Coordinates of C-alpha atoms in Angstrom, one line a residue:
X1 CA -6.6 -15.2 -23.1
X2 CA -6.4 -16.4 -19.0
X3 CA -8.9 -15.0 -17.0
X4 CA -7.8 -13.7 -14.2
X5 CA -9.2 -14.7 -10.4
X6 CA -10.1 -12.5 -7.9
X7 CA -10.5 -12.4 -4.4
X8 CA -12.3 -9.8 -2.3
X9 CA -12.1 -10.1 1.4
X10 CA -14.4 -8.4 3.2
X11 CA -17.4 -7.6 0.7
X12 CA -20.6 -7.2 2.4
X13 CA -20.2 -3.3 2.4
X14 CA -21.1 -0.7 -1.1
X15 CA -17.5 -0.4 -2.5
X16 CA -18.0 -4.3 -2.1
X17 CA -21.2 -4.8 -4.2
X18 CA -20.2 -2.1 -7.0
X19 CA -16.9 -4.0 -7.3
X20 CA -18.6 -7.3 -7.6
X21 CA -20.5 -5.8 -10.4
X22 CA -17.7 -4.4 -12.3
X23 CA -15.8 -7.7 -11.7
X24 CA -18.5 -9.8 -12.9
X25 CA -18.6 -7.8 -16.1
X26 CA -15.2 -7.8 -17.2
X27 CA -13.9 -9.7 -19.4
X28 CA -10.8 -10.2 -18.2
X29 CA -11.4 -11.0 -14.9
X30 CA -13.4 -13.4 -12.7
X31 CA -14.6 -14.0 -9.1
X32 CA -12.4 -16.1 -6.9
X33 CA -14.0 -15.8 -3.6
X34 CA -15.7 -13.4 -1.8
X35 CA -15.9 -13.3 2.0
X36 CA -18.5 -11.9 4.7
X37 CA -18.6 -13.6 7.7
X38 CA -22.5 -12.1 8.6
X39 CA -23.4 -13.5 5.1
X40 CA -21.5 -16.7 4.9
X41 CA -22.7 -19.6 2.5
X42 CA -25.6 -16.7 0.8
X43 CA -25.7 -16.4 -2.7
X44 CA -24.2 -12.8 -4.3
X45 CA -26.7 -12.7 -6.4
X46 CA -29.3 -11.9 -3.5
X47 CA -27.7 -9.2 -2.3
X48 CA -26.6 -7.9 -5.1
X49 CA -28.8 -5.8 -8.1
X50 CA -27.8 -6.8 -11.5
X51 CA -25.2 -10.0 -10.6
X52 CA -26.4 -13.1 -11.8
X53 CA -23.5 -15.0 -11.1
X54 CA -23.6 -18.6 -8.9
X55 CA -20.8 -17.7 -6.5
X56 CA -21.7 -17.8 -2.7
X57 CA -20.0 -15.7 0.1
X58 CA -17.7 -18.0 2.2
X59 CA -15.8 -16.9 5.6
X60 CA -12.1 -18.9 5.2
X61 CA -9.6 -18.4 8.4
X62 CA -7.5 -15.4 6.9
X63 CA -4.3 -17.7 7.2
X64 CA -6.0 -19.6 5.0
X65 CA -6.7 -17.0 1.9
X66 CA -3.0 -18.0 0.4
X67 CA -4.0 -21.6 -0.7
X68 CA -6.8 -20.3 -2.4
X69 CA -5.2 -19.1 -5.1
X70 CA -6.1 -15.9 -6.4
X71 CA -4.1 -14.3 -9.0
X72 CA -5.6 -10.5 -7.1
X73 CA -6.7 -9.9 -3.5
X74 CA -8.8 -7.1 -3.0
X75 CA -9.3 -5.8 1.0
X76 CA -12.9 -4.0 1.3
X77 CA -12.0 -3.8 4.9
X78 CA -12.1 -1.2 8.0
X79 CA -9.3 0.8 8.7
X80 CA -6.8 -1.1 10.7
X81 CA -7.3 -4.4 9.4
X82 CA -5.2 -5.3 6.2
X83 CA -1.9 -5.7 8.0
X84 CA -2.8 -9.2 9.5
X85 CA -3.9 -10.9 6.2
X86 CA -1.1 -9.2 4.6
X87 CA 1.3 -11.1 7.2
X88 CA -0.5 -14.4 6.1
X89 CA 0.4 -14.0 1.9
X90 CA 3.9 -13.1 3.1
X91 CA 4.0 -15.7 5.7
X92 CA 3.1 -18.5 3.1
X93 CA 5.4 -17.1 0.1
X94 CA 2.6 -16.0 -1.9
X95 CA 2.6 -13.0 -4.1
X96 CA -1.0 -12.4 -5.6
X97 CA -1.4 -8.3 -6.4
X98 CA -3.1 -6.8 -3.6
X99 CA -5.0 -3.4 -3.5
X100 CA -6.2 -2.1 -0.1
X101 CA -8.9 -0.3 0.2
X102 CA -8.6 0.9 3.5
X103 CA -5.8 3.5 4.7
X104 CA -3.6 1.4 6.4
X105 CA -1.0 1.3 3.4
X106 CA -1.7 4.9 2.0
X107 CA 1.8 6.6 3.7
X108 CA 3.7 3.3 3.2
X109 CA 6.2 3.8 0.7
X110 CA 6.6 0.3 -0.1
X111 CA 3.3 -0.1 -1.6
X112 CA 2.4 2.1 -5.3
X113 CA -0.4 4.9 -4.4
X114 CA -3.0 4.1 -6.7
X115 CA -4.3 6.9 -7.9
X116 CA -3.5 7.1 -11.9
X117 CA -4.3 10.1 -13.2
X118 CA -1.3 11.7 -10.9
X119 CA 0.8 8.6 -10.1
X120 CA 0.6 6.4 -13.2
X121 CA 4.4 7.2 -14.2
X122 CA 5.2 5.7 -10.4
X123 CA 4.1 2.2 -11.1
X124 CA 6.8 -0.1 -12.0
X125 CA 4.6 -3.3 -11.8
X126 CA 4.4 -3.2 -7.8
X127 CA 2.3 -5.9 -6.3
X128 CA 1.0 -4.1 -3.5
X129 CA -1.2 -0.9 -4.3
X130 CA -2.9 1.6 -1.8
X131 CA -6.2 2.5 -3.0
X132 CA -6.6 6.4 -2.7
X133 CA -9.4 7.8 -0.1
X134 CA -12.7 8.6 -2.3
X135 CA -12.1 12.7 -0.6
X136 CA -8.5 12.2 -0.9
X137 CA -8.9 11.3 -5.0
X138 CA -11.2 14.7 -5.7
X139 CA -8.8 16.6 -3.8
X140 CA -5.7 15.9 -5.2
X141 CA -7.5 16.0 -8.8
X142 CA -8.6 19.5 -8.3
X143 CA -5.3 20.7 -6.3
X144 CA -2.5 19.3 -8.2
X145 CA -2.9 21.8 -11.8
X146 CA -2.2 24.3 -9.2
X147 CA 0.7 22.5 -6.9
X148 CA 3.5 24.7 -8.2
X149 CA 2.2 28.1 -7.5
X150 CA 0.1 27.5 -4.3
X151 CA 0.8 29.6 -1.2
X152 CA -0.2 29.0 1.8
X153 CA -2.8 25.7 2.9
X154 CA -5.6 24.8 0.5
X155 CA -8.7 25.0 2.6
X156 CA -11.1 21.9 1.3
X157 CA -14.9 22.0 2.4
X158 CA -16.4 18.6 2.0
X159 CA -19.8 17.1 1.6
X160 CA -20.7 13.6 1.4
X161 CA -23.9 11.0 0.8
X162 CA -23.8 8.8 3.8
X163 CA -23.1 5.7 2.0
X164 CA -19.5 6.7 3.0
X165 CA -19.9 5.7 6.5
X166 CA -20.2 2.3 5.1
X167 CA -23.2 -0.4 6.6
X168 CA -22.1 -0.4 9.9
X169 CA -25.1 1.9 11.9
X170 CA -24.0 4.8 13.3
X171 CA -24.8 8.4 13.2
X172 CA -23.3 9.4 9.9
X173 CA -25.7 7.1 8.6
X174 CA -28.5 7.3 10.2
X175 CA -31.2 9.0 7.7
X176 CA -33.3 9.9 11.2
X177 CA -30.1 12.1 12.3
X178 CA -29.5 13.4 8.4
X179 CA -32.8 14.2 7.6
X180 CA -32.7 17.8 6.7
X181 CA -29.1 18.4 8.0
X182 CA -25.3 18.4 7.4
X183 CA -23.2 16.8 9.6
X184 CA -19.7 18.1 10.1
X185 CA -16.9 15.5 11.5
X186 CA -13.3 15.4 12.0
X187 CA -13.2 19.0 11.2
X188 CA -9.4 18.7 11.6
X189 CA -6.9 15.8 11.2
X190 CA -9.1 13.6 8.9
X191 CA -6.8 10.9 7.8
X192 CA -7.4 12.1 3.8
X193 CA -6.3 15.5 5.3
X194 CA -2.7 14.1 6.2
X195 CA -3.3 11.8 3.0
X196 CA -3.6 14.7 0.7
X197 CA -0.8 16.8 2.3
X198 CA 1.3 13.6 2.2
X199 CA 0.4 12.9 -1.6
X200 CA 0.8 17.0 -2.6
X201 CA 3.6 17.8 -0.5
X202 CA 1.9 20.8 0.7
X203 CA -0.4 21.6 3.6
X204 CA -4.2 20.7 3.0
X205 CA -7.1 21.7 5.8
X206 CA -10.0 19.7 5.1
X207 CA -13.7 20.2 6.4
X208 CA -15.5 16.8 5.7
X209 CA -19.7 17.0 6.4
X210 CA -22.5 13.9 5.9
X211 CA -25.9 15.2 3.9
X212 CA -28.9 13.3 3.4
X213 CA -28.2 11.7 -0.1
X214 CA -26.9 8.0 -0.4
X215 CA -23.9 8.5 -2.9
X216 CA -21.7 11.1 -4.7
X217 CA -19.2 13.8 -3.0
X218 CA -18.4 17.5 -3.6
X219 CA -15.5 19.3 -2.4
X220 CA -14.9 23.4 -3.1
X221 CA -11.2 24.0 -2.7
X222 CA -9.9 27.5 -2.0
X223 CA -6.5 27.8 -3.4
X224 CA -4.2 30.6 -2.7
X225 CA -1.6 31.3 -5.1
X226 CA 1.9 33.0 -5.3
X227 CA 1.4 34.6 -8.5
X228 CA -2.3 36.3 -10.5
X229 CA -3.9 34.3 -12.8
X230 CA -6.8 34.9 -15.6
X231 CA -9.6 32.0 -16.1
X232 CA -7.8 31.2 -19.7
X233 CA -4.3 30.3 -18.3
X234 CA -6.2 28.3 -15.2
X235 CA -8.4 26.5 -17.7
X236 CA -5.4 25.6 -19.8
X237 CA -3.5 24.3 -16.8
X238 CA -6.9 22.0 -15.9
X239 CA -7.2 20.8 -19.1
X240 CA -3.9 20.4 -20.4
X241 CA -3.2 18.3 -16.9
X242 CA -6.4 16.2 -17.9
X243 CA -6.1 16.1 -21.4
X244 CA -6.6 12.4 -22.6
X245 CA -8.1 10.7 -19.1
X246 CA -11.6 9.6 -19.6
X247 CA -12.2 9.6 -15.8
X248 CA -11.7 13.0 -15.4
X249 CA -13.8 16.2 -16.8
X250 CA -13.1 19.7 -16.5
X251 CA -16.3 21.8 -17.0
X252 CA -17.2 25.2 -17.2
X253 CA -20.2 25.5 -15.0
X254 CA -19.8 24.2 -11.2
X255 CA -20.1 20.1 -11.0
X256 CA -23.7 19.5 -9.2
X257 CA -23.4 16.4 -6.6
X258 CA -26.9 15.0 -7.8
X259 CA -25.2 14.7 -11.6
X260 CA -22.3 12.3 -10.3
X261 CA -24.2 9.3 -8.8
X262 CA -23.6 6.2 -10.8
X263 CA -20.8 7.7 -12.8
X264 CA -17.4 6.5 -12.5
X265 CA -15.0 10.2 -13.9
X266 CA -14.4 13.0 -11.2
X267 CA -16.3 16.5 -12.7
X268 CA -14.1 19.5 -11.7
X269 CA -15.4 23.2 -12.7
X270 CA -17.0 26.4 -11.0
X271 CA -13.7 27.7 -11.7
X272 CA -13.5 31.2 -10.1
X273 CA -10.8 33.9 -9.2
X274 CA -10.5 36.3 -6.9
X275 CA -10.4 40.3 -8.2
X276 CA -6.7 40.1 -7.9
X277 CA -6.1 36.7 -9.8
X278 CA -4.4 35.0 -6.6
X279 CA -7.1 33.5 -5.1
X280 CA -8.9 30.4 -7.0
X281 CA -11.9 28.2 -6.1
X282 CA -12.8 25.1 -7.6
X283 CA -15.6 22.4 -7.4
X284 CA -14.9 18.8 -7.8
X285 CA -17.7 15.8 -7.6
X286 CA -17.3 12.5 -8.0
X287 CA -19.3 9.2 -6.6
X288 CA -17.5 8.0 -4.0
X289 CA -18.3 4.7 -4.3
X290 CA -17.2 4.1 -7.8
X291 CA -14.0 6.4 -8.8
X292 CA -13.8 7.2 -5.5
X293 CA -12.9 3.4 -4.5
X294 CA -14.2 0.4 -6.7
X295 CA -13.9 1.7 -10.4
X296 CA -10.3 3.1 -9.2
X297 CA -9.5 -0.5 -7.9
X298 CA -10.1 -1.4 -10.9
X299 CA -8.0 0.6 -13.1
X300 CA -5.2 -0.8 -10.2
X301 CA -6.3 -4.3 -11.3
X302 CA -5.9 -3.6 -14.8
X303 CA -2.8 -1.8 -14.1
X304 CA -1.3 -5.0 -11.8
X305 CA -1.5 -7.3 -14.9
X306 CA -0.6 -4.9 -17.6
X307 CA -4.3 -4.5 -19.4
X308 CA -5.8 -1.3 -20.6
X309 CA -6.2 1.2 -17.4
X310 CA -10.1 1.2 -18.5
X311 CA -10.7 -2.3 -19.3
X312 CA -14.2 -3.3 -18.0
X313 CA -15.0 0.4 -16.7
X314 CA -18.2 1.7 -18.5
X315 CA -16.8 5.2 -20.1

C-alpha cells in the first residue's frame, strides 16, 4: 500500500504534538514536513513525548509549501491565518486535501464540516475540510438527538483545561491567574456559539470558562423542548443517534472531566428532566485536544483518502 505524506504547518502548539503522535503511528500515513518557525531546524523528537522519529521542524516561505509535495496539509494555525497559504496551493494548481484547524473555513460552504458523527453523509470526497471547534464538537453531539423538538435557545455552560488557550502566554493560561479559579470569557458571541447555531440551525447561547486543569472540557446543556419526554424515550434517542460510533458514549451517570484526559470519544450522560418532561439537561466531556481537534483531523484524513474513519486512532 502507498503511504501517504503529510504536512502540518504550524505545529509547535498541543493539537500539534498529539497529531504528530497519531501520525507517526499510523500505518497509513507518514510525516512530510512539519513547520514552526520558533523551532526551525530542532528535532520533533525533543519536543515531543513518545515520537522517535528523525524528522526536524523546518520554516519554508508559505508560497513555497506547494512544491513540497504533500499528498495532505494540515493548518495547526491561529484564527485568521489559513486563507493566505490556501491562496498559495490554489495559486500553483495544487490540490493536496487540506483540513483547517482553525475557524476560518467553519461557515464556508465550499469546504465539508468535518465533524463525522453528524456530517459523514455530507462528504462527497471534498478536498478541503473544516475541522469542527473542540466546544463546538461536544455541543452539537449532545444537542443534535434533541434538534427536532427543541424550543427556544439551548443555553451551554462551558468549562475548559487551559491547554485550550494554546502556548501563546496570556491569562487563560496562566496557572498563577487559574490557580483556584474559573475564568469566564466571551460570555456571548464565542465564535463556536455562531458555529453551533450555524451547524444546528437553531439558536445556541454559550458560556465558555478556563479551570486550572491542563486538558479535557465539560459542557451541561439545558435544552428546552416542544413536547414532555420520559428518561427511556431520551435515552433511546441518544443511543440510537450513537449507536455504532466508537468515539462517542452515552452514559448513565454524569461524564467527570478528570475521566476524559487522554481519551479520544466524547462521554455524554447526567441525563436529567425537568418534573414536567420538557426541560432536559445533559453533560458532555471530551479532551479537547484529541477528539476535540487532532484525533477528529484524523478521522478527516482517513476520510480524504477513502480509509477506515478510525484507522490509526487508539479505540
Amino acid at each position: 500500500m502507498n503511504t501517504l505524506r503529510v504536512g502540518i504547518v504550524g505545529a509547535r502548539g498541543y493539537v500539534g504534538a498529539e497529531l504528530i503522535r497519531l501520525l507517526a503511528a499510523h500505518p497509513r500515513f507518514e510525516l512530510a514536513y512539519v513547520t514552526s518557525r520558533e523551532l526551525v531546524g530542532q528535532p520533533l523528537a525533543a519536543h515531543i513525548a513518545g515520537y522517535v522519529g528523525d524528522v526536524q521542524y523546518t520554516s519554508p516561505a508559505y508560497e513555497d509549501l506547494p512544491a513540497l509535495g504533500a499528498d495532505a496539509v494540515v493548518l495547526a494555525l491561529p484564527n485568521g491565518k489559513a486563507a493566505h497559504i490556501v491562496q498559495q496551493f490554489d495559486a500553483a494548481g495544487a490540490d493536496p486535501a487540506i483540513i483547517d484547524l482553525s475557524a476560518d473555513y467553519r461557515f464556508d460552504p465550499s469546504w465539508y464540516y468535518g465533524l463525522p458523527e453528524l456530517t459523514r453523509a455530507r462528504y462527497a470526497g471534498q478536498r478541503r475540510i473544516s475541522n469542527p471547534g473542540c466546544y463546538a464538537t461536544a455541543m452539537q453531539l449532545a444537542i443534535a438527538p434533541m434538534a427536532n423538538v427543541l424550543d427556544g435557545p439551548v443555553q451551554c455552560f462551558g468549562v475548559s483545561g487551559y491547554s485550550g488557550a494554546g502556548t501563546t502566554p496570556g491569562d487563560k493560561n496562566n496557572t498563577e491567574l487559574l490557580r483556584d479559579n474559573l475564568m469566564p470569557y466571551a460570555l456571548t458571541g464565542h465564535v463556536h456559539e455562531r458555529e453551533v447555531s450555524k451547524q444546528l440551525g437553531h439558536p445556541v447561547e454559550f458560556m465558555p470558562h478556563v479551570a486550572p486543569h491542563f486538558r479535557g472540557l465539560t459542557i451541561t446543556a439545558n435544552l428546552r423542548l416542544s413536547i414532555a419526554f420520559d428518561l427511556e424515550e431520551v435515552f433511546a434517542r441518544y443511543r440510537g443517534r450513537y449507536a455504532g460510533e466508537p468515539l462517542v458514549r452515552v452514559l448513565d451517570a454524569a461524564p467527570w472531566v478528570s475521566r476524559i484526559a487522554g481519551a479520544h470519544h466524547v462521554e455524554l450522560g447526567g441525563f436529567t428532566l425537568s418534573g414536567d418532561g420538557k426541560r432536559l439537561v445533559v453533560v458532555a466531556t471530551e479532551d479537547n485536544l484529541l477528539k476535540g481537534a487532532a484525533t477528529q483531523a484524523l478521522q478527516n484524513l482517513n476520510m480524504a483518502f477513502g480509509l477506515d474513519e478510525f484507522l490509526g486512532i487508539p479505540l
